[in-house]
Amino acid sequence: MPTESTAGRPADRPSGEVGLRKLLEANRTFDADTTALPTMPLRTVTGNRWAPPPPPGAQPPGAQPPPQPENPLLGNQQLVKRIGIAVGAVLAVGTAAYLADLALSAGEVPRGTVVAGVDIGGMDKAEADTLLHDQLGPRAERPLPVRIGDVSSQLVPAAAGLQIDWTGTWDAVGDQPLNPVSRLVSVFGTREVPVASIVDTAALDQQLTAFRAHDNPTVEGTVRFENGTPVAVAPVPGRVLDTDAARAEITAHWAESNELELPVVAAPVAVRMDAVQTALQEIAQPAVAAPISVSGKDIQGVLTPDQIAGVLSFVPDGNGGLAPRIDNEAVIAALAPQLVTSEIEAKDATFTVGAGKPTVVPAVVGEKVDWTKTIEKLPALLPLTGERNTAAVYQRIEPKLTTEAAEGLGINEVIGEFTTGGFSGPSGVNIRTVAAKVNGAVVKPGDTFSLNGFTGPRTAAEGYVESGIIDHGRPSTAVGGGISQFATTLYNAAYFAGMEDGGHTEHSYYISRYPAAREATVFDGAIDLAFRNNYATGVFIQTVATGSDITVRLWGTKTVDVESITGEKSKPTEPTEITLPKGDDCIATEGAPGFTISDTRVITDRKTGAQVSRHTRTVKYDPIPVVKCE
């Protein structure tokens, strides 16, 4: 039997869901242009009952849902999620590997590290340090080949002041890098680390100076004279060491190189070849073609062609050409003897003593060739042909002490005088020679007279001979010996004239012919005698020498009286004995004791008698040693 009653239904009504589906399909066959009739609500048969139709758009019970379009956003999100998971996995693996590598390489030299050609990458630092010392340390003592242009040389780094700075080198090597990229790159490559150096600048500079001996200096174009004939010299560029760049190259690479090539720079020429030819043809050749005359007063000097060749040279003019240069001293040497008779020497006014009174000897105004101005005219004559002549230029030379000034010095009487004697032979020659030199000297008010300064060097060329001296406390000989007796005489004359002591030195031991504590010695360039004229009038020095004594007088205006008070000898010291080999250097002496003594100078005003000054000088004389010659 049927499970559901069908009584009361039309025979053509479909039953259940099948009928409903057919009605819906039939309903869709209406023409789209026909006005749609209201659709009767249908009921779905559920069991034996009619169910209300589903709302519009609802899925009939049991029907398959229509296919839905895909969501593109949802697809992208899923892709990103998958990539993120993969990246995370890679990072996790990479981090683990990085941390493991960092832990395993702790205490090791960074991978790929090479120091001066020595690979120490990945090594234990202590082992690497030992390896570097073994490999690099000896290089400081080994000769290192060097090339300087086309020249081969060498240097020993240690001798050139170069040593490895081990601390600085390890600082450059550094520790394990923390940057993952750097660690990864180090697996596939190398890192060159330069050696740090300790540099002794002075020693390296000395080595560089030695290398400069290999320079090829520029040969400048010029014109020179060969046997009086002018010859052109072609310019040749040079090559020199670039010192600063060479220093940097050596310092940076000495430890890693098998050979150093030091930088050089070109040394260009300063003169063009065409300028050399111009100087040759337009100046040099005409210059020696004929003599040059220099006319003086009533006389004429001549420079011969050979002399012109000797005084003429050429130098770069700074613009690529050559300029003539004249050797002034050589010109003067050639012309001065020829023109000397046309010159007048300037002479200071001085004094002469006659009939017991000094009189003024007038000064002489000099006239001398002004060589600077005379020679200035020569270059213009060099390129000329034919007769060449120029006039010498003279200049007026005023005396230092004019006649009028000398007459106003108040020199009219003796103000100090002293005489010593007891000399002969070579000492007498020297005393008379120096006395002649000093005779006539004038000391102006406020001026200081220096014996060494006034006489200049006392050598054989000035007429001095070898005679006795005191050398380190012992008798000896030297050219100019005996001058100290003149110095003592001059000192005492100045002493009694009231002159101010400008510095003097006593003998090391006492000489009996001199007043104790009132004597002086001199020696060229070392020991001087000087006094200052501290009065308002001038001083004229007169010397009178005989075969056995010397007198010095100071003339001026006497305003003071001088008294000398000599003290008693004290603190005697006994001589020592010295034995020397026989010969010219040994002079035997009997010796004498030493002692201490003082001298007091009292100066009083001549008119009033009032004391002007009082000064005591104490002198210690050494004992004269007993010298035996055996």
XYZ file of C-alpha atoms in Angstrom:
630
model
C 0.000 0.000 0.000
C 1.113 3.431 -0.576
C 2.637 5.059 2.535
C 1.101 8.403 1.800
C -2.610 9.057 0.829
C -3.139 10.649 -2.533
C -7.066 11.078 -2.259
C -8.452 14.432 -3.253
C -5.541 15.449 -5.577
C -5.932 16.118 -9.306
C -4.755 13.291 -11.375
C -2.060 15.422 -13.232
C -0.484 17.029 -10.189
C 2.906 15.709 -9.668
C 3.702 14.377 -6.316
C 6.465 15.360 -3.872
C 9.681 17.094 -4.845
C 9.683 15.731 -8.397
C 6.494 17.502 -9.176
C 7.609 20.693 -7.689
C 10.791 20.668 -9.774
C 8.776 20.204 -12.967
C 6.460 23.048 -12.081
C 9.405 25.334 -11.504
C 10.903 24.382 -14.827
C 7.576 24.979 -16.525
C 7.287 28.323 -14.803
C 10.615 29.409 -16.282
C 9.282 28.868 -19.823
C 7.220 32.010 -19.791
C 8.262 34.508 -22.386
C 10.386 37.185 -20.880
C 8.256 39.853 -22.616
C 4.971 38.539 -21.198
C 3.705 40.078 -18.032
C 4.410 37.519 -15.354
C 1.454 36.297 -13.518
C 1.646 35.990 -9.833
C 3.052 32.687 -8.970
C 0.993 30.644 -6.744
C 2.735 29.670 -3.684
C 3.501 26.063 -3.804
C 3.856 23.713 -1.008
C 6.229 20.964 -0.720
C 4.878 17.690 0.219
C 6.493 16.444 3.317
C 5.199 13.190 4.263
C 1.437 13.438 3.747
C 1.378 17.202 4.192
C 1.916 20.168 1.972
C 4.854 22.327 3.158
C 5.031 26.006 2.426
C 7.282 26.953 -0.448
C 10.826 28.142 0.405
C 11.409 31.860 0.449
C 12.761 33.426 -2.723
C 16.428 32.580 -3.276
C 16.425 29.733 -0.777
C 17.894 26.372 -1.762
C 15.272 23.705 -2.129
C 15.681 20.878 0.267
C 18.008 18.182 -1.080
C 19.356 20.392 -3.933
C 23.106 20.695 -4.615
C 24.457 24.200 -3.827
C 25.477 26.107 -6.903
C 29.248 26.464 -7.440
C 30.799 29.585 -5.760
C 33.482 31.776 -7.476
C 37.078 31.518 -6.001
C 38.340 34.347 -3.592
C 41.760 35.659 -4.873
C 42.620 37.343 -1.542
C 42.186 34.082 0.267
C 44.675 32.426 -2.157
C 47.385 35.092 -1.648
C 47.158 34.821 2.095
C 47.687 31.101 1.891
C 50.814 31.607 -0.335
C 52.295 34.172 2.034
C 51.695 31.843 4.929
C 53.540 29.037 3.171
C 56.521 31.380 2.291
C 56.666 32.671 5.853
C 56.868 29.166 7.173
C 59.703 28.371 4.745
C 61.639 31.566 5.560
C 61.269 30.992 9.241
C 62.623 27.516 8.835
C 65.619 28.833 6.844
C 66.310 31.550 9.431
C 66.088 29.073 12.230
C 68.557 26.796 10.509
C 70.832 29.743 9.596
C 70.774 31.148 13.134
C 71.608 27.771 14.555
C 74.449 27.409 12.075
C 75.701 31.006 12.807
C 75.704 30.434 16.550
C 77.398 27.090 16.173
C 80.087 28.611 13.862
C 80.633 31.540 16.236
C 81.033 29.191 19.164
C 83.376 26.856 17.329
C 85.610 29.695 16.017
C 85.999 31.486 19.329
C 89.705 32.226 19.990
C 90.648 31.749 16.344
C 91.888 34.213 13.736
C 89.086 35.309 11.379
C 88.844 33.045 8.327
C 90.617 34.190 5.143
C 93.117 36.440 7.002
C 96.484 36.833 5.241
C 99.255 38.972 6.778
C 102.110 39.899 4.420
C 101.549 36.727 2.415
C 101.225 34.454 5.482
C 97.807 32.746 5.688
C 96.688 32.559 9.319
C 92.911 32.398 8.729
C 91.084 30.012 11.126
C 94.205 29.326 13.190
C 94.444 29.489 16.937
C 95.747 32.970 17.771
C 98.758 31.743 19.714
C 99.743 29.414 16.890
C 99.182 32.187 14.348
C 101.349 34.581 16.364
C 104.151 32.034 16.466
C 103.845 31.477 12.723
C 103.977 35.221 11.994
C 107.057 35.689 14.185
C 108.754 32.755 12.452
C 107.840 33.898 8.941
C 107.979 37.710 9.218
C 110.436 38.381 12.045
C 113.601 37.481 10.125
C 112.608 39.750 7.225
C 113.783 42.801 9.184
C 117.358 41.528 9.022
C 117.393 40.282 5.424
C 118.530 42.534 2.566
C 115.517 43.640 0.531
C 116.117 44.326 -3.178
C 115.123 47.830 -4.288
C 114.704 49.297 -7.739
C 115.029 53.015 -8.334
C 114.273 53.665 -11.964
C 116.822 51.584 -13.854
C 119.110 51.219 -10.819
C 119.183 48.202 -8.491
C 120.001 48.603 -4.826
C 118.950 47.113 -1.510
C 118.148 47.968 2.079
C 118.225 46.045 5.358
C 114.937 47.023 7.041
C 116.312 46.939 10.591
C 119.277 49.133 9.605
C 116.827 51.515 7.909
C 114.914 51.875 11.184
C 112.058 49.459 10.382
C 110.631 46.855 12.747
C 107.284 45.037 12.910
C 104.770 46.527 15.314
C 103.265 43.238 16.491
C 100.604 44.878 18.651
C 99.546 47.183 15.854
C 99.467 44.287 13.376
C 97.221 42.173 15.614
C 94.975 45.196 16.147
C 94.571 45.341 12.365
C 93.797 41.597 12.211
C 91.033 42.091 14.780
C 88.624 39.557 16.360
C 85.983 37.249 14.879
C 83.449 39.331 12.922
C 79.887 39.277 14.316
C 78.304 40.255 11.021
C 76.836 37.037 9.502
C 77.446 38.305 5.982
C 81.122 38.940 6.760
C 81.461 35.470 8.203
C 79.848 33.923 5.136
C 82.065 35.912 2.740
C 85.172 34.846 4.659
C 84.444 31.232 3.742
C 84.972 31.983 0.042
C 87.572 34.810 0.053
C 90.663 36.265 1.754
C 91.388 39.493 3.577
C 94.851 41.023 3.194
C 96.057 42.689 6.409
C 99.094 45.002 6.110
C 101.925 44.787 8.614
C 102.083 47.713 11.041
C 105.606 49.115 11.406
C 107.680 50.879 14.050
C 109.767 53.499 12.213
C 112.965 55.210 13.345
C 112.542 58.379 11.292
C 116.190 59.451 11.508
C 117.480 56.064 10.323
C 114.956 55.888 7.475
C 115.849 59.427 6.393
C 119.507 58.422 6.326
C 118.662 55.444 4.101
C 116.636 57.647 1.748
C 119.529 60.081 1.557
C 121.787 57.195 0.554
C 119.306 56.252 -2.195
C 119.495 59.831 -3.506
C 123.019 58.982 -4.645
C 121.318 57.069 -7.493
C 119.548 60.200 -8.759
C 120.202 61.273 -12.303
C 120.267 65.039 -11.866
C 119.209 67.300 -14.652
C 121.958 68.589 -16.892
C 120.994 72.178 -17.526
C 121.686 73.692 -20.864
C 124.370 76.347 -20.658
C 127.450 77.790 -22.293
C 130.855 77.045 -20.829
C 134.341 78.072 -21.860
C 137.005 75.533 -22.806
C 140.435 77.125 -23.153
C 138.739 80.453 -23.707
C 136.356 79.155 -26.402
C 132.588 79.157 -25.710
C 130.897 75.740 -26.073
C 127.162 74.956 -26.005
C 125.991 72.359 -23.459
C 122.698 70.664 -24.423
C 120.034 70.289 -21.701
C 119.275 66.722 -20.509
C 116.228 65.972 -18.271
C 116.968 64.103 -15.054
C 115.300 61.586 -12.760
C 115.272 61.835 -8.963
C 113.828 59.839 -6.085
C 110.422 60.996 -4.830
C 111.503 60.993 -1.192
C 108.083 61.380 0.440
C 106.433 58.738 -1.743
C 109.427 56.408 -1.306
C 109.163 56.735 2.478
C 105.481 55.779 2.338
C 106.169 52.861 -0.023
C 108.930 51.424 2.137
C 106.984 51.817 5.381
C 103.849 50.196 3.962
C 105.310 47.266 2.003
C 108.783 46.322 3.216
C 107.586 43.258 5.149
C 105.488 41.760 2.354
C 107.566 42.440 -0.740
C 110.302 40.470 -2.410
C 111.408 43.663 -4.151
C 110.436 47.278 -3.693
C 110.129 49.656 -6.628
C 110.580 53.151 -5.309
C 108.804 56.010 -7.094
C 110.846 58.555 -8.989
C 109.921 61.877 -10.523
C 111.214 63.583 -13.597
C 113.546 66.517 -13.101
C 112.737 68.818 -15.990
C 115.208 71.159 -17.604
C 114.955 74.882 -17.027
C 116.675 75.980 -20.248
C 115.594 75.361 -23.831
C 118.145 74.295 -26.437
C 117.318 77.242 -28.674
C 118.099 79.565 -25.739
C 121.502 77.920 -25.370
C 122.277 78.653 -29.020
C 121.097 82.252 -28.619
C 123.381 82.816 -25.600
C 126.283 81.216 -27.444
C 125.955 83.273 -30.606
C 124.726 86.617 -29.225
C 126.658 86.905 -25.933
C 129.415 84.348 -25.355
C 131.147 84.508 -28.724
C 131.175 88.336 -28.961
C 132.217 88.589 -25.280
C 135.595 86.927 -25.878
C 136.202 88.369 -29.320
C 138.091 91.420 -27.964
C 139.340 92.897 -24.640
C 137.329 95.276 -22.418
C 139.038 98.403 -21.080
C 138.186 100.035 -17.712
C 139.515 103.586 -17.474
C 140.590 104.906 -14.059
C 142.059 108.256 -13.087
C 145.158 108.669 -15.252
C 145.371 104.894 -15.708
C 143.595 102.122 -17.569
C 142.787 98.517 -16.657
C 142.163 95.794 -19.247
C 140.218 92.513 -19.160
C 141.696 90.224 -21.800
C 139.496 87.698 -23.695
C 140.921 84.878 -21.551
C 140.114 86.833 -18.381
C 136.601 87.525 -19.683
C 136.119 83.787 -20.262
C 137.242 83.212 -16.668
C 134.776 85.667 -15.108
C 131.744 84.990 -17.351
C 129.220 82.197 -16.857
C 125.538 81.626 -17.631
C 122.582 80.780 -15.397
C 118.879 80.038 -16.105
C 116.842 83.226 -16.299
C 113.605 81.595 -15.102
C 111.918 81.893 -18.493
C 113.645 79.065 -20.317
C 116.603 81.188 -21.347
C 120.124 81.971 -20.117
C 121.389 85.102 -18.403
C 125.063 86.083 -18.182
C 126.632 86.163 -14.700
C 129.896 87.894 -13.879
C 132.138 86.792 -11.017
C 132.689 90.136 -9.300
C 135.543 88.897 -7.108
C 137.388 87.562 -10.142
C 136.945 90.893 -11.961
C 138.279 92.776 -8.941
C 141.234 90.412 -8.696
C 142.065 91.110 -12.340
C 141.516 94.892 -12.386
C 142.359 96.066 -8.845
C 146.147 95.673 -9.231
C 145.937 97.709 -12.439
C 143.914 100.565 -10.883
C 145.331 100.614 -7.348
C 147.624 103.595 -8.006
C 144.571 105.689 -8.855
C 143.074 105.127 -5.387
C 143.657 107.105 -2.194
C 143.454 105.331 1.168
C 141.425 107.060 3.859
C 143.414 107.775 7.022
C 142.132 108.752 10.419
C 143.570 111.762 12.133
C 146.219 110.777 14.654
C 148.915 112.371 16.790
C 152.633 112.696 16.814
C 154.751 113.669 19.781
C 157.463 116.275 19.360
C 159.101 118.517 21.891
C 157.193 116.743 24.665
C 153.762 117.614 23.293
C 151.358 115.769 20.963
C 150.146 117.431 17.789
C 147.413 116.361 15.392
C 148.318 114.589 12.159
C 145.484 115.575 9.775
C 143.065 112.966 8.465
C 143.017 111.995 4.792
C 139.786 111.615 2.798
C 139.967 108.476 0.706
C 138.898 107.789 -2.851
C 138.409 104.161 -3.866
C 136.986 102.368 -6.885
C 133.344 101.495 -6.307
C 133.596 98.015 -7.750
C 129.881 97.244 -7.518
C 128.916 100.198 -9.691
C 131.880 99.720 -12.011
C 131.127 96.034 -12.682
C 127.403 96.743 -13.170
C 128.306 98.287 -16.532
C 130.150 95.237 -17.896
C 127.169 93.024 -19.007
C 126.061 95.658 -21.513
C 129.492 95.546 -23.141
C 129.617 91.766 -23.642
C 127.537 91.454 -26.856
C 129.149 94.498 -28.475
C 131.682 94.173 -31.259
C 134.658 96.412 -31.861
C 136.351 98.522 -29.198
C 134.748 98.281 -25.748
C 135.553 100.697 -22.931
C 133.942 101.882 -19.663
C 135.001 104.298 -16.933
C 135.670 103.162 -13.373
C 133.336 104.647 -10.751
C 134.987 106.092 -7.622
C 133.536 106.703 -4.172
C 134.620 109.091 -1.412
C 135.749 107.425 1.827
C 135.507 109.587 4.927
C 137.976 108.938 7.787
C 136.548 107.607 11.051
C 138.355 110.334 12.975
C 138.452 113.669 11.207
C 141.028 116.367 11.835
C 138.476 118.565 13.565
C 137.345 115.729 15.835
C 140.925 114.891 16.796
C 141.643 118.502 17.706
C 138.671 118.441 20.061
C 139.700 115.322 22.010
C 141.762 117.215 24.585
C 144.886 115.125 24.086
C 147.708 117.261 25.480
C 149.547 115.519 28.349
C 150.670 112.105 29.649
C 148.021 110.554 31.890
C 149.581 107.105 32.367
C 152.965 105.539 31.622
C 154.802 102.267 32.298
C 158.022 100.540 31.241
C 159.194 96.913 31.425
C 162.472 95.334 30.270
C 164.602 92.249 30.388
C 163.726 90.748 27.026
C 165.852 89.923 24.024
C 166.016 87.751 20.943
C 162.728 86.447 19.471
C 160.623 87.932 22.292
C 162.051 91.357 21.480
C 161.054 90.940 17.831
C 157.460 90.188 18.762
C 157.250 92.993 21.364
C 158.555 95.592 18.923
C 156.193 94.298 16.196
C 153.071 94.601 18.331
C 154.241 97.935 19.745
C 154.551 99.368 16.235
C 151.017 98.167 15.472
C 149.480 99.793 18.559
C 151.466 103.030 18.393
C 149.173 105.910 17.385
C 145.899 104.245 18.409
C 143.200 106.650 19.587
C 140.509 105.707 22.086
C 137.522 108.040 21.991
C 135.565 108.888 25.138
C 133.365 105.907 26.085
C 135.145 103.513 23.681
C 136.859 100.241 24.684
C 140.291 99.283 23.405
C 140.875 95.541 22.829
C 144.445 94.429 22.155
C 143.388 91.290 20.243
C 140.728 93.224 18.355
C 143.097 96.022 17.377
C 146.037 93.887 16.245
C 144.082 91.000 14.727
C 145.760 87.566 14.402
C 149.429 87.653 15.363
C 150.967 85.181 12.915
C 154.128 84.820 10.899
C 152.456 86.679 8.021
C 152.341 89.801 10.226
C 156.035 89.497 11.141
C 155.779 87.562 14.405
C 158.243 84.781 15.225
C 158.356 81.772 17.514
C 159.243 82.515 21.108
C 158.551 81.416 24.691
C 155.063 81.122 26.179
C 153.424 79.501 29.208
C 151.342 76.500 28.124
C 149.236 74.819 30.846
C 151.626 75.985 33.526
C 154.800 74.845 31.756
C 157.252 76.722 29.512
C 156.776 76.187 25.802
C 157.138 78.066 22.511
C 154.754 79.491 19.898
C 154.632 82.147 17.204
C 154.007 85.488 18.906
C 155.526 84.452 22.229
C 156.555 87.361 24.450
C 153.535 89.534 23.589
C 152.368 89.166 27.204
C 155.169 91.528 28.286
C 153.729 94.206 26.032
C 150.254 93.412 27.408
C 151.515 93.863 30.980
C 153.136 97.178 30.054
C 149.974 98.452 28.353
C 147.824 97.255 31.264
C 149.881 99.214 33.800
C 149.876 102.372 31.669
C 146.068 102.171 31.492
C 145.962 101.309 35.230
C 147.788 104.483 36.207
C 145.802 106.557 33.698
C 142.654 105.610 35.629
C 141.124 103.664 32.745
C 138.301 101.241 33.560
C 139.397 97.588 33.448
C 137.648 95.948 30.485
C 138.953 92.470 31.292
C 142.386 90.947 31.781
C 143.977 87.668 32.945
C 147.133 87.227 35.019
C 149.760 84.582 34.257
C 149.233 81.218 35.903
C 152.515 81.644 37.798
C 154.479 84.657 38.852
C 157.157 86.218 36.584
C 159.582 88.326 38.596
C 160.018 91.143 36.059
C 156.294 91.995 36.340
C 154.589 93.681 39.320
C 152.698 91.038 41.334
C 148.892 91.119 40.901
C 149.314 93.913 38.331
C 150.167 92.096 35.098
C 148.405 90.495 32.143
C 148.786 87.778 29.536
C 147.151 87.441 26.118
C 146.579 84.646 23.609
C 145.080 84.882 20.113
C 141.350 84.230 20.117
C 141.259 83.122 23.773
C 142.708 85.607 26.293
C 142.399 89.356 25.703
C 143.379 92.615 27.367
C 140.860 95.446 27.226
C 140.223 98.786 28.914
C 137.520 101.428 28.591
C 138.084 105.178 28.322
C 135.593 106.347 30.919
C 136.566 110.019 30.715
C 135.273 112.953 28.688
C 138.499 113.397 26.732
C 140.263 111.117 24.267
C 143.309 108.901 24.756
C 146.286 108.577 22.412
C 148.562 105.521 22.850
C 152.277 106.032 22.263
C 154.740 103.126 22.310
C 158.536 103.368 22.456
C 160.559 100.150 22.082
C 164.286 99.566 22.344
C 166.386 96.425 22.176
C 165.613 95.486 25.788
C 162.663 97.494 27.093
C 159.220 98.755 26.094
C 157.429 101.923 27.246
C 153.755 102.680 26.783
C 152.336 106.187 27.351
C 148.716 107.210 27.352
C 148.106 110.861 26.431
C 144.973 112.810 27.201
C 143.758 115.240 29.856
C 144.797 114.214 33.364
C 141.934 114.546 35.845
C 142.813 111.868 38.447
C 145.751 110.513 40.418
C 146.235 106.784 40.867
C 147.958 104.925 43.714
C 148.804 101.199 43.772
C 149.005 99.408 47.119
C 150.501 95.912 46.920
C 149.754 93.477 49.717
C 152.003 90.867 51.312
C 152.470 87.387 49.872
C 150.484 84.683 51.660
C 149.462 81.006 51.443
C 152.681 79.694 49.860
C 152.513 76.420 47.899
C 155.477 74.198 47.027
C 156.211 73.125 43.441
C 155.902 69.586 42.158
C 158.542 67.768 40.129
C 157.909 66.665 36.543
C 160.176 64.429 34.473
C 159.838 64.595 30.693
C 161.697 62.884 27.838
C 164.623 64.838 26.484
C 163.912 66.764 23.312
C 162.774 70.090 21.905
C 159.483 69.870 23.800
C 161.182 69.628 27.179
C 162.439 72.867 28.793
C 164.046 72.291 32.182
C 163.165 74.682 35.041
C 164.220 74.936 38.679
C 160.697 75.730 39.826
C 159.410 78.286 42.341
C 156.760 78.325 45.080
C 153.298 79.697 44.480
C 151.562 82.305 46.626
C 148.536 84.590 46.956
C 148.784 88.394 46.822
C 146.483 91.385 46.354
C 146.706 94.827 44.771
C 144.538 97.819 45.650
C 144.030 100.725 43.215
C 142.989 104.029 44.767
C 141.815 106.776 42.381
C 141.490 110.372 43.637
C 140.323 113.570 41.966
C 143.388 115.556 40.905
C 141.893 118.934 41.798
C 140.106 118.132 45.064
C 141.992 115.080 46.290
C 138.670 113.351 46.967
C 138.650 109.584 46.552
C 136.876 108.550 43.351
C 137.218 104.761 43.732
C 139.079 102.048 45.615
C 139.311 98.497 44.277
C 141.254 95.451 45.493
C 142.134 92.484 43.270
C 143.490 89.249 44.761
C 145.567 86.877 42.629
C 146.649 83.289 43.355
C 149.827 82.212 41.560
C 150.520 78.501 41.050
C 153.935 77.101 41.949
C 156.290 76.772 38.999
C 156.931 73.033 38.611
C 160.435 71.613 38.671
C 160.915 70.170 35.173
C 163.613 67.606 34.505
C 164.465 66.352 31.049
C 165.774 62.763 31.092
